[in-house]
């Protein structure tokens, strides 16, 4: 099992550009989440999904979109990148009531 | 607003010493999770505490949960350098919507 995979590992964008961060899991987990991690802020939930076709907003959803067309994939879209979105992004998945398994992260810089 | 607070935020301790990290949360949750993060790396699950009074131990780390006090502790016994990392607690009161503390950065010095 590969667990949770994320691509790319690093990305530099210019303000206003759009991009998609990819996340996939091979553990047949129902639940998937996207977090951003900023210094001194811990992890903040952006969006989450409780199954294919079902997504919901977390604590900091503005500027991000998600979709969940399959159990395995949960991409995060930045619509128009801003410097405030410079962060490390983690995708995670979990089975019902279990701990979360995290991907390796994507380090994003917006200039 | 749900809050998960950890203290201390920064901890520098000598090898061989004992210390406790505290995690307080502001809402009802019957389960709590502890994670470890090494610099530049992802998060790794350490403990899953599923009920009031739960206690889990792994090596020099022991975690406990008091759901009535909304408090979890992570106790470090006889610290070694390999334990240097950032430790996070998290709760998921509504199942699979996790809320994380800000983390405790632990440095173990010789």
mmCIF file of C-alpha atoms in Angstrom:
data_model
loop_
_atom_site.group_PDB
_atom_site.id
_atom_site.type_symbol
_atom_site.label_atom_id
_atom_site.label_comp_id
_atom_site.label_asym_id
_atom_site.label_seq_id
_atom_site.Cartn_x
_atom_site.Cartn_y
_atom_site.Cartn_z
ATOM 1 C CA UNK A 1 0.000 0.000 0.000
ATOM 2 C CA UNK A 2 1.246 3.461 -0.889
ATOM 3 C CA UNK A 3 -1.004 5.040 1.761
ATOM 4 C CA UNK A 4 -1.728 8.707 1.052
ATOM 5 C CA UNK A 5 0.142 10.308 -1.829
ATOM 6 C CA UNK A 6 0.325 13.974 -2.747
ATOM 7 C CA UNK A 7 1.676 15.776 -5.777
ATOM 8 C CA UNK A 8 3.522 17.996 -6.326
ATOM 9 C CA UNK A 9 5.902 18.159 -3.360
ATOM 10 C CA UNK A 10 6.892 21.735 -4.113
ATOM 11 C CA UNK A 11 5.215 24.455 -6.158
ATOM 12 C CA UNK A 12 5.834 28.131 -6.811
ATOM 13 C CA UNK A 13 2.983 30.199 -8.212
ATOM 14 C CA UNK A 14 2.505 33.813 -9.158
ATOM 15 C CA UNK A 15 -0.362 35.763 -7.691
ATOM 16 C CA UNK A 16 -3.541 35.090 -9.639
ATOM 17 C CA UNK A 17 -2.502 31.731 -11.047
ATOM 18 C CA UNK A 18 -4.599 28.649 -10.433
ATOM 19 C CA UNK A 19 -3.504 25.115 -9.743
ATOM 20 C CA UNK A 20 -4.639 21.776 -8.398
ATOM 21 C CA UNK A 21 -2.987 19.851 -5.597
ATOM 22 C CA UNK A 22 -3.514 16.145 -6.048
ATOM 23 C CA UNK A 23 -4.242 13.661 -3.265
ATOM 24 C CA UNK A 24 -4.902 9.943 -3.532
ATOM 25 C CA UNK A 25 -5.271 7.115 -1.032
ATOM 26 C CA UNK A 26 -5.369 3.370 -1.552
ATOM 27 C CA UNK A 27 -6.782 2.312 1.810
ATOM 28 C CA UNK A 28 -10.453 2.541 0.785
ATOM 29 C CA UNK A 29 -11.010 5.216 3.421
ATOM 30 C CA UNK A 30 -14.309 7.055 3.425
ATOM 31 C CA UNK A 31 -13.008 10.246 4.952
ATOM 32 C CA UNK A 32 -10.490 12.621 3.413
ATOM 33 C CA UNK A 33 -9.390 16.084 4.475
ATOM 34 C CA UNK A 34 -7.176 18.938 3.407
ATOM 35 C CA UNK A 35 -5.221 21.013 5.921
ATOM 36 C CA UNK A 36 -2.839 23.876 5.729
ATOM 37 C CA UNK A 37 -0.021 24.278 8.216
ATOM 38 C CA UNK A 38 1.407 27.663 9.005
ATOM 39 C CA UNK A 39 4.017 28.450 11.666
ATOM 40 C CA UNK A 40 2.440 28.850 15.093
ATOM 41 C CA UNK A 41 -1.037 27.962 13.795
ATOM 42 C CA UNK A 42 -1.066 24.197 13.957
ATOM 43 C CA UNK A 43 -3.134 22.501 11.261
ATOM 44 C CA UNK A 44 -6.254 24.177 9.985
ATOM 45 C CA UNK A 45 -8.947 22.276 8.129
ATOM 46 C CA UNK A 46 -9.739 23.617 4.656
ATOM 47 C CA UNK A 47 -12.255 21.115 3.263
ATOM 48 C CA UNK A 48 -13.230 17.577 4.014
ATOM 49 C CA UNK A 49 -15.215 14.741 2.487
ATOM 50 C CA UNK A 50 -17.158 11.914 4.089
ATOM 51 C CA UNK A 51 -17.457 9.914 0.887
ATOM 52 C CA UNK A 52 -17.537 10.120 -2.892
ATOM 53 C CA UNK A 53 -19.720 12.986 -4.018
ATOM 54 C CA UNK A 54 -19.890 14.594 -0.553
ATOM 55 C CA UNK A 55 -17.710 17.514 0.521
ATOM 56 C CA UNK A 56 -17.974 20.211 3.141
ATOM 57 C CA UNK A 57 -16.130 23.295 4.294
ATOM 58 C CA UNK A 58 -13.731 23.366 7.166
ATOM 59 C CA UNK A 59 -12.302 26.242 9.138
ATOM 60 C CA UNK A 60 -10.539 28.116 6.293
ATOM 61 C CA UNK A 61 -12.254 27.287 2.971
ATOM 62 C CA UNK A 62 -12.051 30.641 1.184
ATOM 63 C CA UNK A 63 -10.036 30.550 -2.034
ATOM 64 C CA UNK A 64 -10.142 26.761 -2.309
ATOM 65 C CA UNK A 65 -12.412 24.256 -4.036
ATOM 66 C CA UNK A 66 -12.602 20.496 -3.749
ATOM 67 C CA UNK A 67 -14.426 17.627 -5.373
ATOM 68 C CA UNK A 68 -14.615 13.924 -4.635
ATOM 69 C CA UNK A 69 -15.643 11.936 -7.674
ATOM 70 C CA UNK A 70 -14.028 8.695 -6.479
ATOM 71 C CA UNK A 71 -13.194 7.198 -3.091
ATOM 72 C CA UNK A 72 -9.489 7.357 -3.892
ATOM 73 C CA UNK A 73 -8.990 10.932 -5.071
ATOM 74 C CA UNK A 74 -9.545 14.287 -3.382
ATOM 75 C CA UNK A 75 -7.972 17.175 -5.325
ATOM 76 C CA UNK A 76 -7.700 20.694 -3.920
ATOM 77 C CA UNK A 77 -8.000 23.599 -6.335
ATOM 78 C CA UNK A 78 -6.622 27.061 -5.759
ATOM 79 C CA UNK A 79 -8.766 29.352 -7.850
ATOM 80 C CA UNK A 80 -6.632 32.502 -7.899
ATOM 81 C CA UNK A 81 -3.518 32.156 -5.794
ATOM 82 C CA UNK A 82 -2.661 34.835 -3.242
ATOM 83 C CA UNK A 83 0.477 35.288 -1.107
ATOM 84 C CA UNK A 84 -1.643 34.463 1.969
ATOM 85 C CA UNK A 85 -1.972 30.939 0.583
ATOM 86 C CA UNK A 86 1.739 30.314 0.948
ATOM 87 C CA UNK A 87 1.773 27.323 3.256
ATOM 88 C CA UNK A 88 2.354 23.612 3.585
ATOM 89 C CA UNK A 89 -0.680 21.591 2.562
ATOM 90 C CA UNK A 90 -1.440 18.151 3.915
ATOM 91 C CA UNK A 91 -4.015 15.676 2.737
ATOM 92 C CA UNK A 92 -5.239 13.012 5.154
ATOM 93 C CA UNK A 93 -7.589 10.057 5.080
ATOM 94 C CA UNK A 94 -9.256 7.915 7.721
ATOM 95 C CA UNK A 95 -11.706 5.114 8.141
ATOM 96 C CA UNK A 96 -14.788 5.612 10.272
ATOM 97 C CA UNK A 97 -13.722 6.674 13.752
ATOM 98 C CA UNK A 98 -10.052 5.914 13.191
ATOM 99 C CA UNK A 99 -6.924 8.023 13.245
ATOM 100 C CA UNK A 100 -5.918 10.005 10.201
ATOM 101 C CA UNK A 101 -3.134 9.009 7.827
ATOM 102 C CA UNK A 102 -1.292 11.933 6.325
ATOM 103 C CA UNK A 103 0.331 12.438 2.969
ATOM 104 C CA UNK A 104 3.881 13.820 2.689
ATOM 105 C CA UNK A 105 2.691 17.378 2.086
ATOM 106 C CA UNK A 106 2.959 20.027 -0.625
ATOM 107 C CA UNK A 107 5.029 23.129 0.045
ATOM 108 C CA UNK A 108 3.431 26.017 -1.845
ATOM 109 C CA UNK A 109 4.896 29.474 -2.330
ATOM 110 C CA UNK A 110 2.848 32.244 -3.918
ATOM 111 C CA UNK A 111 4.847 35.236 -5.111
ATOM 112 C CA UNK B 1 -15.808 28.123 18.555
ATOM 113 C CA UNK B 2 -14.042 24.859 19.273
ATOM 114 C CA UNK B 3 -10.577 25.308 20.751
ATOM 115 C CA UNK B 4 -7.795 22.831 21.321
ATOM 116 C CA UNK B 5 -5.012 24.228 23.445
ATOM 117 C CA UNK B 6 -1.662 22.678 24.167
ATOM 118 C CA UNK B 7 0.901 23.707 26.696
ATOM 119 C CA UNK B 8 3.643 24.314 26.739
ATOM 120 C CA UNK B 9 4.134 25.449 23.164
ATOM 121 C CA UNK B 10 7.879 25.037 23.444
ATOM 122 C CA UNK B 11 9.696 22.631 25.697
ATOM 123 C CA UNK B 12 13.412 22.183 26.132
ATOM 124 C CA UNK B 13 14.321 19.339 28.422
ATOM 125 C CA UNK B 14 17.432 17.482 29.382
ATOM 126 C CA UNK B 15 17.988 13.887 28.508
ATOM 127 C CA UNK B 16 16.828 11.559 31.241
ATOM 128 C CA UNK B 17 14.219 13.934 32.634
ATOM 129 C CA UNK B 18 10.452 13.494 32.787
ATOM 130 C CA UNK B 19 7.851 15.938 31.587
ATOM 131 C CA UNK B 20 4.172 16.210 30.656
ATOM 132 C CA UNK B 21 2.481 17.950 27.739
ATOM 133 C CA UNK B 22 -1.123 19.010 28.268
ATOM 134 C CA UNK B 23 -3.971 19.185 25.783
ATOM 135 C CA UNK B 24 -7.238 20.909 26.720
ATOM 136 C CA UNK B 25 -10.249 21.057 24.426
ATOM 137 C CA UNK B 26 -13.447 23.061 24.641
ATOM 138 C CA UNK B 27 -16.127 20.658 23.412
ATOM 139 C CA UNK B 28 -17.394 17.200 24.218
ATOM 140 C CA UNK B 29 -15.313 14.514 22.547
ATOM 141 C CA UNK B 30 -14.946 10.903 23.576
ATOM 142 C CA UNK B 31 -11.799 10.349 21.567
ATOM 143 C CA UNK B 32 -8.495 12.102 21.201
ATOM 144 C CA UNK B 33 -5.461 11.582 18.996
ATOM 145 C CA UNK B 34 -1.782 12.337 19.392
ATOM 146 C CA UNK B 35 0.563 12.847 16.457
ATOM 147 C CA UNK B 36 4.256 13.430 16.025
ATOM 148 C CA UNK B 37 5.855 15.614 13.367
ATOM 149 C CA UNK B 38 9.581 15.728 12.652
ATOM 150 C CA UNK B 39 10.967 18.904 11.039
ATOM 151 C CA UNK B 40 10.058 19.107 7.362
ATOM 152 C CA UNK B 41 8.066 15.881 7.552
ATOM 153 C CA UNK B 42 4.445 14.822 7.699
ATOM 154 C CA UNK B 43 2.425 13.827 10.740
ATOM 155 C CA UNK B 44 2.587 10.336 12.175
ATOM 156 C CA UNK B 45 -0.066 8.860 14.432
ATOM 157 C CA UNK B 46 1.121 8.040 17.949
ATOM 158 C CA UNK B 47 -1.942 7.260 20.034
ATOM 159 C CA UNK B 48 -5.684 6.922 19.680
ATOM 160 C CA UNK B 49 -7.573 7.359 22.961
ATOM 161 C CA UNK B 50 -11.142 6.173 22.594
ATOM 162 C CA UNK B 51 -12.784 6.585 25.985
ATOM 163 C CA UNK B 52 -12.627 8.279 29.339
ATOM 164 C CA UNK B 53 -9.749 6.947 31.400
ATOM 165 C CA UNK B 54 -7.959 5.475 28.375
ATOM 166 C CA UNK B 55 -4.225 5.110 28.775
ATOM 167 C CA UNK B 56 -1.805 4.098 26.030
ATOM 168 C CA UNK B 57 1.950 3.611 26.263
ATOM 169 C CA UNK B 58 4.626 3.248 23.624
ATOM 170 C CA UNK B 59 8.216 3.247 24.757
ATOM 171 C CA UNK B 60 8.946 6.409 26.729
ATOM 172 C CA UNK B 61 5.621 8.029 25.872
ATOM 173 C CA UNK B 62 2.354 7.555 27.719
ATOM 174 C CA UNK B 63 -0.926 9.254 26.836
ATOM 175 C CA UNK B 64 -4.094 9.487 28.898
ATOM 176 C CA UNK B 65 -7.565 10.933 28.458
ATOM 177 C CA UNK B 66 -10.008 12.480 30.919
ATOM 178 C CA UNK B 67 -13.131 13.316 28.921
ATOM 179 C CA UNK B 68 -14.900 14.873 31.897
ATOM 180 C CA UNK B 69 -12.097 17.382 32.382
ATOM 181 C CA UNK B 70 -11.609 17.623 28.594
ATOM 182 C CA UNK B 71 -7.943 17.009 29.150
ATOM 183 C CA UNK B 72 -5.335 14.711 27.704
ATOM 184 C CA UNK B 73 -1.735 14.366 28.784
ATOM 185 C CA UNK B 74 1.339 13.075 27.001
ATOM 186 C CA UNK B 75 3.948 12.048 29.526
ATOM 187 C CA UNK B 76 7.580 11.667 28.568
ATOM 188 C CA UNK B 77 9.734 9.422 30.717
ATOM 189 C CA UNK B 78 13.531 9.640 30.726
ATOM 190 C CA UNK B 79 13.703 11.717 27.560
ATOM 191 C CA UNK B 80 16.150 10.863 24.801
ATOM 192 C CA UNK B 81 17.259 12.949 21.825
ATOM 193 C CA UNK B 82 15.166 10.870 19.394
ATOM 194 C CA UNK B 83 12.012 12.242 20.987
ATOM 195 C CA UNK B 84 12.772 15.748 19.735
ATOM 196 C CA UNK B 85 9.821 16.649 17.482
ATOM 197 C CA UNK B 86 6.570 18.585 17.483
ATOM 198 C CA UNK B 87 3.630 16.839 19.120
ATOM 199 C CA UNK B 88 0.019 17.577 18.242
ATOM 200 C CA UNK B 89 -3.213 16.539 19.858
ATOM 201 C CA UNK B 90 -6.507 16.480 17.966
ATOM 202 C CA UNK B 91 -10.189 15.816 18.627
ATOM 203 C CA UNK B 92 -13.010 14.886 16.249
ATOM 204 C CA UNK B 93 -16.264 15.570 18.099
ATOM 205 C CA UNK B 94 -18.451 15.195 15.035
ATOM 206 C CA UNK B 95 -16.539 12.245 13.642
ATOM 207 C CA UNK B 96 -13.882 12.785 11.012
ATOM 208 C CA UNK B 97 -13.748 16.545 11.241
ATOM 209 C CA UNK B 98 -10.525 16.879 13.179
ATOM 210 C CA UNK B 99 -9.432 19.898 15.193
ATOM 211 C CA UNK B 100 -5.760 20.201 16.062
ATOM 212 C CA UNK B 101 -3.884 21.943 18.813
ATOM 213 C CA UNK B 102 -1.095 24.350 17.874
ATOM 214 C CA UNK B 103 1.531 21.788 18.761
ATOM 215 C CA UNK B 104 4.299 21.455 21.336
ATOM 216 C CA UNK B 105 7.824 21.721 20.010
ATOM 217 C CA UNK B 106 10.034 19.465 22.093
ATOM 218 C CA UNK B 107 13.807 19.668 22.119
ATOM 219 C CA UNK B 108 15.775 17.160 24.159
ATOM 220 C CA UNK B 109 19.262 18.342 24.979
ATOM 221 C CA UNK B 110 22.209 16.261 26.237
#
